[in-house]
XYZ file of N, CA and C in Angstrom:
243
model
N -24.085 -101.067 0.182
C -25.467 -101.415 -0.120
C -26.200 -101.697 1.184
N -27.503 -101.465 1.233
C -28.255 -101.821 2.437
C -28.111 -103.313 2.733
N -27.703 -103.626 3.938
C -27.425 -105.018 4.304
C -28.674 -105.884 4.220
N -29.850 -105.307 4.393
C -31.078 -106.101 4.294
C -31.252 -106.685 2.896
N -30.846 -105.949 1.861
C -30.914 -106.462 0.492
C -29.874 -107.556 0.278
N -28.675 -107.317 0.776
C -27.606 -108.289 0.588
C -27.909 -109.610 1.272
N -28.501 -109.567 2.437
C -28.824 -110.790 3.166
C -29.837 -111.629 2.407
N -30.669 -110.998 1.584
C -31.678 -111.712 0.808
C -31.113 -112.321 -0.466
N -30.026 -111.743 -1.021
C -29.575 -112.170 -2.345
C -28.125 -112.647 -2.414
N -27.394 -112.574 -1.325
C -25.971 -112.949 -1.392
C -25.526 -113.571 -0.081
N -24.371 -114.207 -0.150
C -23.764 -114.781 1.049
C -22.525 -113.975 1.414
N -22.180 -114.013 2.684
C -20.975 -113.332 3.142
C -19.764 -114.047 2.565
N -18.893 -113.273 1.969
C -17.673 -113.813 1.371
C -16.488 -113.722 2.331
N -16.447 -112.642 3.120
C -15.307 -112.408 3.993
C -15.691 -111.353 5.026
N -14.811 -111.145 6.000
C -14.942 -110.063 6.972
C -13.719 -109.175 6.785
N -13.936 -107.871 6.652
C -12.837 -106.935 6.417
C -12.990 -105.725 7.329
N -11.934 -104.948 7.425
C -11.978 -103.696 8.175
C -12.271 -102.556 7.214
N -13.258 -101.742 7.549
C -13.633 -100.579 6.749
C -13.110 -99.346 7.468
N -12.328 -98.540 6.755
C -11.749 -97.329 7.324
C -12.504 -96.122 6.782
N -12.989 -95.283 7.671
C -13.693 -94.074 7.268
C -12.743 -92.913 7.066
N -13.274 -91.786 6.629
C -12.450 -90.605 6.369
C -11.910 -89.981 7.649
N -12.499 -90.314 8.786
C -12.043 -89.762 10.065
C -11.143 -90.744 10.805
N -10.610 -91.733 10.098
C -9.736 -92.770 10.649
C -10.493 -93.758 11.535
N -11.811 -93.640 11.597
C -12.628 -94.605 12.320
C -12.622 -95.905 11.530
N -12.502 -97.042 12.209
C -12.535 -98.316 11.507
C -13.492 -99.259 12.217
N -14.124 -100.090 11.408
C -15.070 -101.058 11.929
C -15.011 -102.313 11.073
N -15.270 -103.457 11.683
C -15.276 -104.707 10.930
C -16.641 -104.873 10.264
N -16.621 -105.202 8.974
C -17.855 -105.340 8.206
C -17.835 -106.644 7.426
N -19.010 -107.055 6.978
C -19.135 -108.239 6.127
C -18.951 -107.824 4.673
N -18.217 -108.646 3.929
C -17.978 -108.406 2.515
C -18.761 -109.442 1.720
N -19.561 -108.975 0.773
C -20.389 -109.834 -0.065
C -19.872 -109.758 -1.498
N -20.071 -110.818 -2.272
C -19.744 -110.823 -3.692
C -21.042 -110.968 -4.470
N -21.289 -110.016 -5.382
C -22.546 -110.001 -6.137
C -22.272 -109.718 -7.610
N -23.311 -109.876 -8.414
C -23.342 -109.365 -9.783
C -24.276 -108.171 -9.758
N -23.888 -107.086 -10.416
C -24.667 -105.852 -10.390
C -24.874 -105.363 -11.811
N -26.104 -104.969 -12.118
C -26.419 -104.433 -13.436
C -26.861 -102.987 -13.273
N -26.169 -102.091 -13.976
C -26.472 -100.656 -13.941
C -26.503 -100.162 -15.377
N -27.623 -99.606 -15.792
C -27.766 -98.991 -17.109
C -27.304 -99.911 -18.240
N -27.669 -101.185 -18.156
C -27.319 -102.132 -19.208
C -25.917 -102.707 -19.091
N -25.147 -102.232 -18.150
C -23.783 -102.728 -17.921
C -23.828 -103.699 -16.749
N -23.270 -104.892 -16.919
C -23.269 -105.899 -15.853
C -21.841 -106.145 -15.401
N -21.664 -106.137 -14.103
C -20.352 -106.425 -13.507
C -20.515 -107.628 -12.591
N -19.766 -108.683 -12.863
C -19.807 -109.903 -12.072
C -18.685 -109.882 -11.042
N -18.848 -110.652 -9.991
C -17.839 -110.790 -8.940
C -17.424 -109.445 -8.353
N -18.409 -108.612 -8.065
C -18.177 -107.302 -7.458
C -18.241 -107.443 -5.943
N -17.214 -106.991 -5.253
C -17.189 -107.049 -3.790
C -17.861 -105.808 -3.232
N -18.824 -106.017 -2.339
C -19.566 -104.898 -1.745
C -19.663 -105.087 -0.238
N -19.888 -103.978 0.446
C -20.021 -103.963 1.898
C -21.474 -103.643 2.231
N -22.008 -104.340 3.221
C -23.368 -104.075 3.673
C -23.392 -102.991 4.731
N -24.343 -102.053 4.602
C -24.522 -100.975 5.569
C -25.769 -101.270 6.388
N -25.619 -101.632 7.662
C -26.785 -101.986 8.474
C -27.654 -100.799 8.858
N -27.148 -99.576 8.741
C -27.907 -98.417 9.209
C -28.507 -97.577 8.097
N -28.141 -97.823 6.852
C -28.602 -96.952 5.778
C -29.429 -97.658 4.730
N -30.028 -96.865 3.861
C -30.804 -97.386 2.744
C -30.254 -96.897 1.420
N -29.090 -96.259 1.444
C -28.489 -95.720 0.234
C -27.531 -96.722 -0.391
N -27.365 -96.594 -1.695
C -26.386 -97.385 -2.429
C -25.282 -96.432 -2.858
N -24.055 -96.763 -2.527
C -22.915 -95.947 -2.918
C -22.096 -96.750 -3.911
N -21.926 -96.193 -5.111
C -21.126 -96.843 -6.139
C -19.695 -96.365 -6.006
N -18.763 -97.287 -5.934
C -17.357 -96.942 -5.768
C -16.677 -96.630 -7.079
N -15.481 -96.103 -6.954
C -14.688 -95.703 -8.111
C -14.394 -96.870 -9.034
N -14.208 -98.087 -8.464
C -13.903 -99.248 -9.305
C -15.046 -99.571 -10.264
N -16.285 -99.253 -9.902
C -17.423 -99.453 -10.799
C -17.673 -98.200 -11.645
N -17.582 -97.028 -11.036
C -17.852 -95.784 -11.763
C -16.867 -95.542 -12.905
N -15.646 -96.059 -12.786
C -14.667 -95.902 -13.867
C -15.105 -96.601 -15.142
N -16.015 -97.562 -15.043
C -16.516 -98.288 -16.210
C -17.781 -97.670 -16.801
N -18.294 -96.618 -16.186
C -19.549 -96.007 -16.615
C -19.352 -94.534 -16.963
N -20.263 -94.008 -17.784
C -20.286 -92.576 -18.057
C -21.425 -91.995 -17.233
N -21.092 -91.114 -16.298
C -22.082 -90.541 -15.394
C -22.145 -89.039 -15.625
N -23.356 -88.531 -15.907
C -23.576 -87.108 -16.112
C -24.515 -86.606 -15.024
N -24.068 -85.587 -14.281
C -24.878 -85.000 -13.215
C -25.368 -83.639 -13.656
N -26.675 -83.405 -13.576
C -27.263 -82.096 -13.837
C -27.942 -81.671 -12.551
N -27.188 -80.994 -11.696
C -27.672 -80.610 -10.379
C -28.875 -79.694 -10.422
N -28.927 -78.754 -11.360
C -30.053 -77.824 -11.428
C -31.368 -78.539 -11.745
N -31.287 -79.535 -12.604
C -32.488 -80.279 -13.001
C -32.741 -81.463 -12.066
N -31.764 -81.782 -11.212
C -31.914 -82.951 -10.334
C -31.885 -84.262 -11.100
N -31.076 -84.328 -12.156
C -31.040 -85.499 -13.029
C -29.644 -86.123 -13.014
N -29.608 -87.436 -12.884
C -28.370 -88.200 -13.005
C -28.553 -89.171 -14.168
N -27.658 -89.111 -15.141
C -27.729 -90.012 -16.290
C -26.528 -90.942 -16.243
N -26.792 -92.247 -16.329
C -25.727 -93.248 -16.300
C -25.802 -94.066 -17.574
N -24.659 -94.151 -18.283
C -24.572 -94.929 -19.514
C -23.495 -95.977 -19.328
N -23.860 -97.239 -19.637
C -22.923 -98.346 -19.456
C -22.056 -98.599 -20.636
């Protein structure tokens, strides 16, 4: 999640090492939040703040609880909780 949002709504829970796909690793802040997506609420979700981006990336641990339909031709993403 964008770290600017996290700094406004959450406190740092821990510091962890984040490993990228190229074996690059960096120390990041870990935040604990509650997140609501498509009527589904998940409490005590651990998230990492991204200081350089504005995108939100949903991980497999959250996506496994949701039904996500992608229609690339129409540019539509449907999420059902």
